[in-house]
């Protein structure tokens, strides 16, 4: 992305978690510092990133989430026809090969951004 670069800002509470941001340079005549905005582009804008879609994204926050003690794994389910818009044949999207066990809140826990605010 022109006139910008991806940067990471470490958390105050959890310094091991870095939030991706984009630093956008303004025209030199503005006399203003760069503007920093949240960058939701994922690994696709990381210079030198090797993308292997069949392996899925790395579980960067898994250990942090498990350490909170308020989630547990559950069985999950297989892809159903309605998940693919009832497509069939060559229009059918295959099930993702890198299956991970889903996590959900333990009884009595609320795993939402609001509950941690």
mmCIF file of N, CA, C and O in Angstrom, residues 6-112:
data_model
loop_
_atom_site.group_PDB
_atom_site.id
_atom_site.type_symbol
_atom_site.label_atom_id
_atom_site.label_comp_id
_atom_site.label_asym_id
_atom_site.label_seq_id
_atom_site.Cartn_x
_atom_site.Cartn_y
_atom_site.Cartn_z
ATOM 1 N N UNK A 6 3.180 -1.387 7.514
ATOM 2 C CA UNK A 6 2.533 -2.139 8.591
ATOM 3 C C UNK A 6 3.430 -2.077 9.820
ATOM 4 O O UNK A 6 4.636 -2.298 9.729
ATOM 5 N N UNK A 7 2.837 -1.746 10.957
ATOM 6 C CA UNK A 7 3.562 -1.714 12.220
ATOM 7 C C UNK A 7 2.753 -2.507 13.244
ATOM 8 O O UNK A 7 1.593 -2.849 13.008
ATOM 9 N N UNK A 8 3.350 -2.796 14.373
ATOM 10 C CA UNK A 8 2.673 -3.526 15.442
ATOM 11 C C UNK A 8 2.836 -2.755 16.745
ATOM 12 O O UNK A 8 3.915 -2.275 17.060
ATOM 13 N N UNK A 9 1.754 -2.659 17.500
ATOM 14 C CA UNK A 9 1.780 -1.983 18.790
ATOM 15 C C UNK A 9 1.521 -3.028 19.875
ATOM 16 O O UNK A 9 0.532 -3.756 19.826
ATOM 17 N N UNK A 10 2.428 -3.103 20.830
ATOM 18 C CA UNK A 10 2.300 -4.065 21.933
ATOM 19 C C UNK A 10 1.243 -3.595 22.925
ATOM 20 O O UNK A 10 1.120 -2.404 23.197
ATOM 21 N N UNK A 11 0.515 -4.563 23.476
ATOM 22 C CA UNK A 11 -0.492 -4.243 24.470
ATOM 23 C C UNK A 11 0.118 -3.835 25.787
ATOM 24 O O UNK A 11 1.231 -4.243 26.119
ATOM 25 N N UNK A 12 -0.600 -3.022 26.556
ATOM 26 C CA UNK A 12 -0.134 -2.628 27.888
ATOM 27 C C UNK A 12 -0.361 -3.751 28.889
ATOM 28 O O UNK A 12 0.501 -4.053 29.708
ATOM 29 N N UNK A 13 -1.534 -4.367 28.837
ATOM 30 C CA UNK A 13 -1.874 -5.435 29.779
ATOM 31 C C UNK A 13 -1.193 -6.750 29.380
ATOM 32 O O UNK A 13 -0.698 -7.478 30.221
ATOM 33 N N UNK A 14 -1.176 -7.030 28.081
ATOM 34 C CA UNK A 14 -0.561 -8.262 27.553
ATOM 35 C C UNK A 14 0.482 -7.874 26.513
ATOM 36 O O UNK A 14 0.201 -7.851 25.316
ATOM 37 N N UNK A 15 1.715 -7.564 26.934
ATOM 38 C CA UNK A 15 2.729 -7.101 25.990
ATOM 39 C C UNK A 15 3.144 -8.149 24.959
ATOM 40 O O UNK A 15 3.773 -7.811 23.968
ATOM 41 N N UNK A 16 2.772 -9.411 25.186
ATOM 42 C CA UNK A 16 3.103 -10.449 24.213
ATOM 43 C C UNK A 16 2.133 -10.466 23.039
ATOM 44 O O UNK A 16 2.338 -11.176 22.062
ATOM 45 N N UNK A 17 1.071 -9.669 23.109
ATOM 46 C CA UNK A 17 0.107 -9.565 22.019
ATOM 47 C C UNK A 17 0.335 -8.239 21.306
ATOM 48 O O UNK A 17 0.341 -7.174 21.922
ATOM 49 N N UNK A 18 0.537 -8.328 19.993
ATOM 50 C CA UNK A 18 0.785 -7.138 19.179
ATOM 51 C C UNK A 18 -0.407 -6.890 18.266
ATOM 52 O O UNK A 18 -0.909 -7.804 17.624
ATOM 53 N N UNK A 19 -0.833 -5.649 18.202
ATOM 54 C CA UNK A 19 -1.966 -5.256 17.370
ATOM 55 C C UNK A 19 -1.425 -4.690 16.057
ATOM 56 O O UNK A 19 -0.607 -3.763 16.075
ATOM 57 N N UNK A 20 -1.872 -5.238 14.913
ATOM 58 C CA UNK A 20 -1.386 -4.728 13.631
ATOM 59 C C UNK A 20 -2.002 -3.374 13.314
ATOM 60 O O UNK A 20 -3.203 -3.171 13.432
ATOM 61 N N UNK A 21 -1.154 -2.448 12.937
ATOM 62 C CA UNK A 21 -1.585 -1.097 12.593
ATOM 63 C C UNK A 21 -0.916 -0.713 11.269
ATOM 64 O O UNK A 21 0.055 -1.327 10.862
ATOM 65 N N UNK A 22 -1.450 0.295 10.622
ATOM 66 C CA UNK A 22 -0.862 0.809 9.394
ATOM 67 C C UNK A 22 -0.521 2.268 9.623
ATOM 68 O O UNK A 22 -1.357 3.069 10.019
ATOM 69 N N UNK A 23 0.760 2.590 9.422
ATOM 70 C CA UNK A 23 1.241 3.962 9.555
ATOM 71 C C UNK A 23 1.227 4.589 8.163
ATOM 72 O O UNK A 23 1.931 4.131 7.267
ATOM 73 N N UNK A 24 0.402 5.605 7.988
ATOM 74 C CA UNK A 24 0.214 6.239 6.687
ATOM 75 C C UNK A 24 0.924 7.593 6.691
ATOM 76 O O UNK A 24 0.594 8.480 7.483
ATOM 77 N N UNK A 25 1.889 7.731 5.806
ATOM 78 C CA UNK A 25 2.629 8.985 5.698
ATOM 79 C C UNK A 25 1.789 10.021 4.968
ATOM 80 O O UNK A 25 1.164 9.724 3.959
ATOM 81 N N UNK A 26 1.790 11.229 5.507
ATOM 82 C CA UNK A 26 1.096 12.336 4.861
ATOM 83 C C UNK A 26 2.093 13.117 4.003
ATOM 84 O O UNK A 26 3.302 12.954 4.129
ATOM 85 N N UNK A 27 1.590 13.966 3.157
ATOM 86 C CA UNK A 27 2.461 14.754 2.288
ATOM 87 C C UNK A 27 3.382 15.606 3.155
ATOM 88 O O UNK A 27 2.949 16.183 4.166
ATOM 89 N N UNK A 28 4.658 15.716 2.785
ATOM 90 C CA UNK A 28 5.604 16.485 3.605
ATOM 91 C C UNK A 28 5.169 17.928 3.869
ATOM 92 O O UNK A 28 5.472 18.485 4.927
ATOM 93 N N UNK A 29 4.440 18.525 2.948
ATOM 94 C CA UNK A 29 4.023 19.913 3.155
ATOM 95 C C UNK A 29 2.937 20.064 4.210
ATOM 96 O O UNK A 29 2.652 21.178 4.647
ATOM 97 N N UNK A 30 2.331 18.942 4.653
ATOM 98 C CA UNK A 30 1.277 19.034 5.670
ATOM 99 C C UNK A 30 1.843 19.395 7.034
ATOM 100 O O UNK A 30 1.141 19.960 7.880
ATOM 101 N N UNK A 31 3.103 19.041 7.248
ATOM 102 C CA UNK A 31 3.708 19.301 8.557
ATOM 103 C C UNK A 31 3.123 18.444 9.664
ATOM 104 O O UNK A 31 3.310 18.724 10.837
ATOM 105 N N UNK A 32 2.390 17.396 9.303
ATOM 106 C CA UNK A 32 1.727 16.515 10.274
ATOM 107 C C UNK A 32 2.456 15.178 10.373
ATOM 108 O O UNK A 32 3.033 14.696 9.391
ATOM 109 N N UNK A 33 2.397 14.552 11.546
ATOM 110 C CA UNK A 33 2.997 13.212 11.680
ATOM 111 C C UNK A 33 2.138 12.183 10.933
ATOM 112 O O UNK A 33 0.987 12.466 10.581
ATOM 113 N N UNK A 34 2.672 10.988 10.717
ATOM 114 C CA UNK A 34 1.888 9.943 10.048
ATOM 115 C C UNK A 34 0.621 9.618 10.834
ATOM 116 O O UNK A 34 0.565 9.771 12.055
ATOM 117 N N UNK A 35 -0.415 9.182 10.130
ATOM 118 C CA UNK A 35 -1.669 8.747 10.736
ATOM 119 C C UNK A 35 -1.573 7.245 10.959
ATOM 120 O O UNK A 35 -1.156 6.500 10.068
ATOM 121 N N UNK A 36 -1.958 6.785 12.146
ATOM 122 C CA UNK A 36 -1.911 5.357 12.461
ATOM 123 C C UNK A 36 -3.339 4.843 12.576
ATOM 124 O O UNK A 36 -4.138 5.394 13.329
ATOM 125 N N UNK A 37 -3.650 3.786 11.817
ATOM 126 C CA UNK A 37 -4.988 3.188 11.816
ATOM 127 C C UNK A 37 -4.860 1.680 12.015
ATOM 128 O O UNK A 37 -3.811 1.092 11.753
ATOM 129 N N UNK A 38 -5.931 1.065 12.482
ATOM 130 C CA UNK A 38 -5.967 -0.387 12.654
ATOM 131 C C UNK A 38 -5.845 -1.053 11.294
ATOM 132 O O UNK A 38 -6.436 -0.620 10.318
ATOM 133 N N UNK A 39 -5.074 -2.128 11.209
ATOM 134 C CA UNK A 39 -4.846 -2.837 9.946
ATOM 135 C C UNK A 39 -5.422 -4.242 10.055
ATOM 136 O O UNK A 39 -4.872 -5.097 10.737
ATOM 137 N N UNK A 40 -6.532 -4.472 9.382
ATOM 138 C CA UNK A 40 -7.194 -5.780 9.440
ATOM 139 C C UNK A 40 -6.843 -6.659 8.245
ATOM 140 O O UNK A 40 -7.520 -7.647 7.985
ATOM 141 N N UNK A 41 -5.779 -6.340 7.532
ATOM 142 C CA UNK A 41 -5.434 -7.058 6.306
ATOM 143 C C UNK A 41 -4.883 -8.454 6.545
ATOM 144 O O UNK A 41 -4.741 -9.225 5.599
ATOM 145 N N UNK A 42 -4.549 -8.796 7.767
ATOM 146 C CA UNK A 42 -4.043 -10.133 8.055
ATOM 147 C C UNK A 42 -2.645 -10.351 7.508
ATOM 148 O O UNK A 42 -1.912 -9.409 7.236
ATOM 149 N N UNK A 43 -2.253 -11.606 7.326
ATOM 150 C CA UNK A 43 -0.881 -11.905 6.921
ATOM 151 C C UNK A 43 -0.563 -11.540 5.474
ATOM 152 O O UNK A 43 0.585 -11.544 5.069
ATOM 153 N N UNK A 44 -1.574 -11.204 4.694
ATOM 154 C CA UNK A 44 -1.350 -10.948 3.276
ATOM 155 C C UNK A 44 -0.531 -9.698 3.004
ATOM 156 O O UNK A 44 -0.005 -9.524 1.918
ATOM 157 N N UNK A 45 -0.396 -8.809 3.967
ATOM 158 C CA UNK A 45 0.399 -7.599 3.767
ATOM 159 C C UNK A 45 1.690 -7.623 4.581
ATOM 160 O O UNK A 45 2.363 -6.613 4.707
ATOM 161 N N UNK A 46 2.043 -8.773 5.113
ATOM 162 C CA UNK A 46 3.311 -8.910 5.826
ATOM 163 C C UNK A 46 4.384 -9.221 4.789
ATOM 164 O O UNK A 46 4.292 -10.200 4.038
ATOM 165 N N UNK A 47 5.393 -8.365 4.741
ATOM 166 C CA UNK A 47 6.457 -8.558 3.757
ATOM 167 C C UNK A 47 7.142 -9.909 3.970
ATOM 168 O O UNK A 47 7.534 -10.246 5.086
ATOM 169 N N UNK A 48 7.222 -10.688 2.920
ATOM 170 C CA UNK A 48 7.879 -11.989 2.976
ATOM 171 C C UNK A 48 7.025 -13.113 3.540
ATOM 172 O O UNK A 48 7.504 -14.218 3.733
ATOM 173 N N UNK A 49 5.760 -12.836 3.819
ATOM 174 C CA UNK A 49 4.888 -13.872 4.379
ATOM 175 C C UNK A 49 4.687 -14.998 3.359
ATOM 176 O O UNK A 49 4.503 -14.747 2.178
ATOM 177 N N UNK A 50 4.735 -16.215 3.850
ATOM 178 C CA UNK A 50 4.485 -17.375 3.004
ATOM 179 C C UNK A 50 3.074 -17.867 3.312
ATOM 180 O O UNK A 50 2.810 -18.365 4.392
ATOM 181 N N UNK A 51 2.170 -17.694 2.364
ATOM 182 C CA UNK A 51 0.764 -18.033 2.561
ATOM 183 C C UNK A 51 0.517 -19.443 2.035
ATOM 184 O O UNK A 51 0.752 -19.730 0.866
ATOM 185 N N UNK A 52 0.064 -20.316 2.912
ATOM 186 C CA UNK A 52 -0.324 -21.683 2.535
ATOM 187 C C UNK A 52 -1.744 -21.894 3.043
ATOM 188 O O UNK A 52 -1.956 -22.283 4.189
ATOM 189 N N UNK A 53 -2.687 -21.630 2.174
ATOM 190 C CA UNK A 53 -4.099 -21.634 2.552
ATOM 191 C C UNK A 53 -4.530 -22.964 3.156
ATOM 192 O O UNK A 53 -5.363 -23.011 4.059
ATOM 193 N N UNK A 54 -3.965 -24.068 2.695
ATOM 194 C CA UNK A 54 -4.370 -25.386 3.193
ATOM 195 C C UNK A 54 -3.926 -25.637 4.634
ATOM 196 O O UNK A 54 -4.434 -26.526 5.298
ATOM 197 N N UNK A 55 -2.985 -24.852 5.133
ATOM 198 C CA UNK A 55 -2.528 -25.010 6.520
ATOM 199 C C UNK A 55 -3.299 -24.118 7.485
ATOM 200 O O UNK A 55 -3.203 -24.293 8.693
ATOM 201 N N UNK A 56 -4.033 -23.161 6.973
ATOM 202 C CA UNK A 56 -4.759 -22.241 7.836
ATOM 203 C C UNK A 56 -3.838 -21.207 8.450
ATOM 204 O O UNK A 56 -2.622 -21.240 8.264
ATOM 205 N N UNK A 57 -4.425 -20.288 9.175
ATOM 206 C CA UNK A 57 -3.644 -19.249 9.838
ATOM 207 C C UNK A 57 -3.029 -19.783 11.121
ATOM 208 O O UNK A 57 -3.596 -20.675 11.770
ATOM 209 N N UNK A 58 -1.879 -19.257 11.530
ATOM 210 C CA UNK A 58 -1.301 -19.689 12.798
ATOM 211 C C UNK A 58 -2.197 -19.288 13.969
ATOM 212 O O UNK A 58 -2.877 -18.268 13.919
ATOM 213 N N UNK A 59 -2.198 -20.087 15.004
ATOM 214 C CA UNK A 59 -3.017 -19.823 16.197
ATOM 215 C C UNK A 59 -2.246 -18.912 17.155
ATOM 216 O O UNK A 59 -1.817 -19.330 18.234
ATOM 217 N N UNK A 60 -2.088 -17.665 16.779
ATOM 218 C CA UNK A 60 -1.244 -16.732 17.530
ATOM 219 C C UNK A 60 -1.719 -16.485 18.956
ATOM 220 O O UNK A 60 -0.916 -16.269 19.851
ATOM 221 N N UNK A 61 -3.019 -16.494 19.188
ATOM 222 C CA UNK A 61 -3.551 -16.144 20.509
ATOM 223 C C UNK A 61 -4.047 -17.348 21.307
ATOM 224 O O UNK A 61 -4.596 -17.189 22.384
ATOM 225 N N UNK A 62 -3.852 -18.549 20.791
ATOM 226 C CA UNK A 62 -4.388 -19.754 21.429
ATOM 227 C C UNK A 62 -3.905 -19.914 22.882
ATOM 228 O O UNK A 62 -4.700 -20.126 23.785
ATOM 229 N N UNK A 63 -2.607 -19.806 23.115
ATOM 230 C CA UNK A 63 -2.078 -19.986 24.474
ATOM 231 C C UNK A 63 -2.635 -18.932 25.426
ATOM 232 O O UNK A 63 -2.965 -19.227 26.572
ATOM 233 N N UNK A 64 -2.749 -17.691 24.949
ATOM 234 C CA UNK A 64 -3.285 -16.605 25.766
ATOM 235 C C UNK A 64 -4.751 -16.876 26.119
ATOM 236 O O UNK A 64 -5.170 -16.698 27.260
ATOM 237 N N UNK A 65 -5.528 -17.322 25.136
ATOM 238 C CA UNK A 65 -6.948 -17.613 25.363
ATOM 239 C C UNK A 65 -7.090 -18.769 26.352
ATOM 240 O O UNK A 65 -7.883 -18.706 27.295
ATOM 241 N N UNK A 66 -6.326 -19.834 26.184
ATOM 242 C CA UNK A 66 -6.404 -20.983 27.090
ATOM 243 C C UNK A 66 -5.974 -20.615 28.509
ATOM 244 O O UNK A 66 -6.546 -21.106 29.482
ATOM 245 N N UNK A 67 -4.988 -19.728 28.640
ATOM 246 C CA UNK A 67 -4.498 -19.330 29.967
ATOM 247 C C UNK A 67 -5.552 -18.588 30.776
ATOM 248 O O UNK A 67 -5.489 -18.584 32.009
ATOM 249 N N UNK A 68 -6.543 -17.981 30.116
ATOM 250 C CA UNK A 68 -7.611 -17.283 30.849
ATOM 251 C C UNK A 68 -8.458 -18.270 31.652
ATOM 252 O O UNK A 68 -9.089 -17.901 32.635
ATOM 253 N N UNK A 69 -8.530 -19.518 31.207
ATOM 254 C CA UNK A 69 -9.266 -20.542 31.928
ATOM 255 C C UNK A 69 -10.778 -20.486 31.771
ATOM 256 O O UNK A 69 -11.496 -21.148 32.521
ATOM 257 N N UNK A 70 -11.290 -19.711 30.807
ATOM 258 C CA UNK A 70 -12.740 -19.593 30.671
ATOM 259 C C UNK A 70 -13.298 -20.233 29.396
ATOM 260 O O UNK A 70 -14.458 -20.047 29.065
ATOM 261 N N UNK A 71 -12.461 -20.995 28.687
ATOM 262 C CA UNK A 71 -12.922 -21.674 27.471
ATOM 263 C C UNK A 71 -12.591 -23.159 27.540
ATOM 264 O O UNK A 71 -11.735 -23.590 28.316
ATOM 265 N N UNK A 72 -13.293 -23.912 26.715
ATOM 266 C CA UNK A 72 -13.020 -25.340 26.602
ATOM 267 C C UNK A 72 -13.305 -25.781 25.169
ATOM 268 O O UNK A 72 -14.072 -25.138 24.445
ATOM 269 N N UNK A 73 -12.659 -26.849 24.755
ATOM 270 C CA UNK A 73 -12.863 -27.374 23.408
ATOM 271 C C UNK A 73 -14.205 -28.106 23.347
ATOM 272 O O UNK A 73 -14.688 -28.638 24.347
ATOM 273 N N UNK A 74 -14.807 -28.097 22.173
ATOM 274 C CA UNK A 74 -16.010 -28.886 21.950
ATOM 275 C C UNK A 74 -15.898 -29.560 20.592
ATOM 276 O O UNK A 74 -15.012 -29.234 19.800
ATOM 277 N N UNK A 75 -16.781 -30.520 20.337
ATOM 278 C CA UNK A 75 -16.650 -31.376 19.161
ATOM 279 C C UNK A 75 -16.786 -30.647 17.833
ATOM 280 O O UNK A 75 -16.093 -30.959 16.882
ATOM 281 N N UNK A 76 -17.645 -29.687 17.719
ATOM 282 C CA UNK A 76 -17.841 -29.009 16.439
ATOM 283 C C UNK A 76 -18.697 -29.860 15.512
ATOM 284 O O UNK A 76 -19.356 -30.808 15.942
ATOM 285 N N UNK A 77 -18.690 -29.543 14.223
ATOM 286 C CA UNK A 77 -19.488 -30.299 13.266
ATOM 287 C C UNK A 77 -18.830 -30.255 11.901
ATOM 288 O O UNK A 77 -17.937 -29.451 11.647
ATOM 289 N N UNK A 78 -19.293 -31.117 11.010
ATOM 290 C CA UNK A 78 -18.807 -31.130 9.635
ATOM 291 C C UNK A 78 -19.540 -30.074 8.823
ATOM 292 O O UNK A 78 -20.603 -29.588 9.211
ATOM 293 N N UNK A 79 -18.970 -29.721 7.681
ATOM 294 C CA UNK A 79 -19.598 -28.776 6.769
ATOM 295 C C UNK A 79 -20.909 -29.371 6.271
ATOM 296 O O UNK A 79 -20.973 -30.540 5.910
ATOM 297 N N UNK A 80 -21.959 -28.559 6.287
ATOM 298 C CA UNK A 80 -23.276 -28.996 5.809
ATOM 299 C C UNK A 80 -23.567 -28.334 4.462
ATOM 300 O O UNK A 80 -22.963 -27.308 4.128
ATOM 301 N N UNK A 81 -24.498 -28.891 3.692
ATOM 302 C CA UNK A 81 -24.806 -28.320 2.375
ATOM 303 C C UNK A 81 -25.165 -26.834 2.422
ATOM 304 O O UNK A 81 -24.751 -26.066 1.549
ATOM 305 N N UNK A 82 -25.890 -26.399 3.438
ATOM 306 C CA UNK A 82 -26.277 -24.987 3.517
ATOM 307 C C UNK A 82 -25.081 -24.066 3.757
ATOM 308 O O UNK A 82 -25.135 -22.867 3.457
ATOM 309 N N UNK A 83 -23.985 -24.605 4.310
ATOM 310 C CA UNK A 83 -22.780 -23.799 4.506
ATOM 311 C C UNK A 83 -22.180 -23.376 3.167
ATOM 312 O O UNK A 83 -21.465 -22.380 3.079
ATOM 313 N N UNK A 84 -22.438 -24.134 2.146
ATOM 314 C CA UNK A 84 -21.930 -23.875 0.801
ATOM 315 C C UNK A 84 -23.038 -23.382 -0.130
ATOM 316 O O UNK A 84 -22.942 -23.540 -1.346
ATOM 317 N N UNK A 85 -24.114 -22.841 0.432
ATOM 318 C CA UNK A 85 -25.194 -22.341 -0.409
ATOM 319 C C UNK A 85 -25.868 -23.445 -1.198
ATOM 320 O O UNK A 85 -26.385 -23.214 -2.286
ATOM 321 N N UNK A 86 -25.843 -24.663 -0.666
ATOM 322 C CA UNK A 86 -26.428 -25.839 -1.313
ATOM 323 C C UNK A 86 -25.797 -26.108 -2.683
ATOM 324 O O UNK A 86 -26.425 -26.673 -3.572
ATOM 325 N N UNK A 87 -24.532 -25.683 -2.859
ATOM 326 C CA UNK A 87 -23.823 -25.945 -4.113
ATOM 327 C C UNK A 87 -23.499 -27.429 -4.212
ATOM 328 O O UNK A 87 -23.482 -28.157 -3.217
ATOM 329 N N UNK A 88 -23.229 -27.867 -5.417
ATOM 330 C CA UNK A 88 -22.853 -29.266 -5.630
ATOM 331 C C UNK A 88 -21.848 -29.352 -6.773
ATOM 332 O O UNK A 88 -21.596 -28.373 -7.482
ATOM 333 N N UNK A 89 -21.270 -30.517 -6.921
ATOM 334 C CA UNK A 89 -20.325 -30.755 -8.004
ATOM 335 C C UNK A 89 -19.104 -29.866 -7.912
ATOM 336 O O UNK A 89 -18.567 -29.639 -6.835
ATOM 337 N N UNK A 90 -18.684 -29.321 -9.037
ATOM 338 C CA UNK A 90 -17.471 -28.503 -9.058
ATOM 339 C C UNK A 90 -17.659 -27.145 -8.389
ATOM 340 O O UNK A 90 -16.687 -26.457 -8.097
ATOM 341 N N UNK A 91 -18.893 -26.742 -8.120
ATOM 342 C CA UNK A 91 -19.160 -25.480 -7.410
ATOM 343 C C UNK A 91 -19.051 -25.656 -5.894
ATOM 344 O O UNK A 91 -19.056 -24.685 -5.149
ATOM 345 N N UNK A 92 -18.966 -26.887 -5.435
ATOM 346 C CA UNK A 92 -18.890 -27.180 -4.005
ATOM 347 C C UNK A 92 -17.508 -26.818 -3.464
ATOM 348 O O UNK A 92 -16.489 -27.220 -4.016
ATOM 349 N N UNK A 93 -17.480 -26.061 -2.401
ATOM 350 C CA UNK A 93 -16.225 -25.743 -1.737
ATOM 351 C C UNK A 93 -15.865 -26.905 -0.819
ATOM 352 O O UNK A 93 -16.668 -27.296 0.027
ATOM 353 N N UNK A 94 -14.679 -27.486 -0.976
ATOM 354 C CA UNK A 94 -14.316 -28.630 -0.123
ATOM 355 C C UNK A 94 -14.110 -28.204 1.323
ATOM 356 O O UNK A 94 -13.842 -27.037 1.609
ATOM 357 N N UNK A 95 -14.241 -29.163 2.225
ATOM 358 C CA UNK A 95 -13.995 -28.878 3.638
ATOM 359 C C UNK A 95 -12.536 -28.502 3.814
ATOM 360 O O UNK A 95 -11.645 -29.093 3.214
ATOM 361 N N UNK A 96 -12.294 -27.513 4.647
ATOM 362 C CA UNK A 96 -10.934 -27.019 4.868
ATOM 363 C C UNK A 96 -10.072 -28.132 5.447
ATOM 364 O O UNK A 96 -10.462 -28.783 6.427
ATOM 365 N N UNK A 97 -8.889 -28.385 4.882
ATOM 366 C CA UNK A 97 -8.079 -29.525 5.333
ATOM 367 C C UNK A 97 -7.457 -29.352 6.720
ATOM 368 O O UNK A 97 -7.198 -30.329 7.403
ATOM 369 N N UNK A 98 -7.213 -28.117 7.164
ATOM 370 C CA UNK A 98 -6.581 -27.886 8.465
ATOM 371 C C UNK A 98 -7.665 -27.689 9.514
ATOM 372 O O UNK A 98 -7.962 -26.573 9.922
ATOM 373 N N UNK A 99 -8.271 -28.774 9.968
ATOM 374 C CA UNK A 99 -9.343 -28.668 10.957
ATOM 375 C C UNK A 99 -8.765 -28.511 12.356
ATOM 376 O O UNK A 99 -7.859 -29.232 12.751
ATOM 377 N N UNK A 100 -9.307 -27.567 13.094
ATOM 378 C CA UNK A 100 -8.912 -27.357 14.485
ATOM 379 C C UNK A 100 -10.153 -27.504 15.346
ATOM 380 O O UNK A 100 -11.253 -27.168 14.925
ATOM 381 N N UNK A 101 -9.939 -27.976 16.544
ATOM 382 C CA UNK A 101 -11.063 -28.149 17.444
ATOM 383 C C UNK A 101 -11.544 -26.776 17.913
ATOM 384 O O UNK A 101 -10.757 -25.962 18.386
ATOM 385 N N UNK A 102 -12.852 -26.496 17.752
ATOM 386 C CA UNK A 102 -13.359 -25.184 18.171
ATOM 387 C C UNK A 102 -13.386 -25.045 19.694
ATOM 388 O O UNK A 102 -13.412 -26.033 20.426
ATOM 389 N N UNK A 103 -13.357 -23.790 20.149
ATOM 390 C CA UNK A 103 -13.405 -23.481 21.574
ATOM 391 C C UNK A 103 -14.670 -22.684 21.848
ATOM 392 O O UNK A 103 -15.138 -21.916 21.010
ATOM 393 N N UNK A 104 -15.216 -22.870 23.028
ATOM 394 C CA UNK A 104 -16.388 -22.125 23.449
ATOM 395 C C UNK A 104 -16.284 -21.794 24.928
ATOM 396 O O UNK A 104 -15.449 -22.348 25.646
ATOM 397 N N UNK A 105 -17.126 -20.914 25.395
ATOM 398 C CA UNK A 105 -17.110 -20.501 26.797
ATOM 399 C C UNK A 105 -17.508 -21.661 27.701
ATOM 400 O O UNK A 105 -18.400 -22.438 27.381
ATOM 401 N N UNK A 106 -16.844 -21.770 28.837
ATOM 402 C CA UNK A 106 -17.245 -22.733 29.856
ATOM 403 C C UNK A 106 -18.555 -22.251 30.468
ATOM 404 O O UNK A 106 -18.883 -21.062 30.408
ATOM 405 N N UNK A 107 -19.291 -23.169 31.075
ATOM 406 C CA UNK A 107 -20.541 -22.789 31.740
ATOM 407 C C UNK A 107 -20.288 -21.662 32.733
ATOM 408 O O UNK A 107 -19.326 -21.712 33.514
ATOM 409 N N UNK A 108 -21.117 -20.650 32.668
ATOM 410 C CA UNK A 108 -20.989 -19.513 33.567
ATOM 411 C C UNK A 108 -20.027 -18.419 33.092
ATOM 412 O O UNK A 108 -19.883 -17.411 33.740
ATOM 413 N N UNK A 109 -19.369 -18.646 31.964
ATOM 414 C CA UNK A 109 -18.436 -17.651 31.424
ATOM 415 C C UNK A 109 -19.038 -16.973 30.205
ATOM 416 O O UNK A 109 -19.812 -17.571 29.470
ATOM 417 N N UNK A 110 -18.652 -15.745 30.018
ATOM 418 C CA UNK A 110 -19.055 -15.007 28.818
ATOM 419 C C UNK A 110 -17.761 -14.612 28.102
ATOM 420 O O UNK A 110 -16.975 -13.830 28.634
ATOM 421 N N UNK A 111 -17.515 -15.178 26.953
ATOM 422 C CA UNK A 111 -16.297 -14.906 26.216
ATOM 423 C C UNK A 111 -16.620 -13.889 25.124
ATOM 424 O O UNK A 111 -16.847 -14.214 23.975
ATOM 425 N N UNK A 112 -16.668 -12.628 25.529
ATOM 426 C CA UNK A 112 -16.961 -11.539 24.608
ATOM 427 C C UNK A 112 -16.020 -10.376 24.917
ATOM 428 O O UNK A 112 -15.459 -10.302 26.023
#
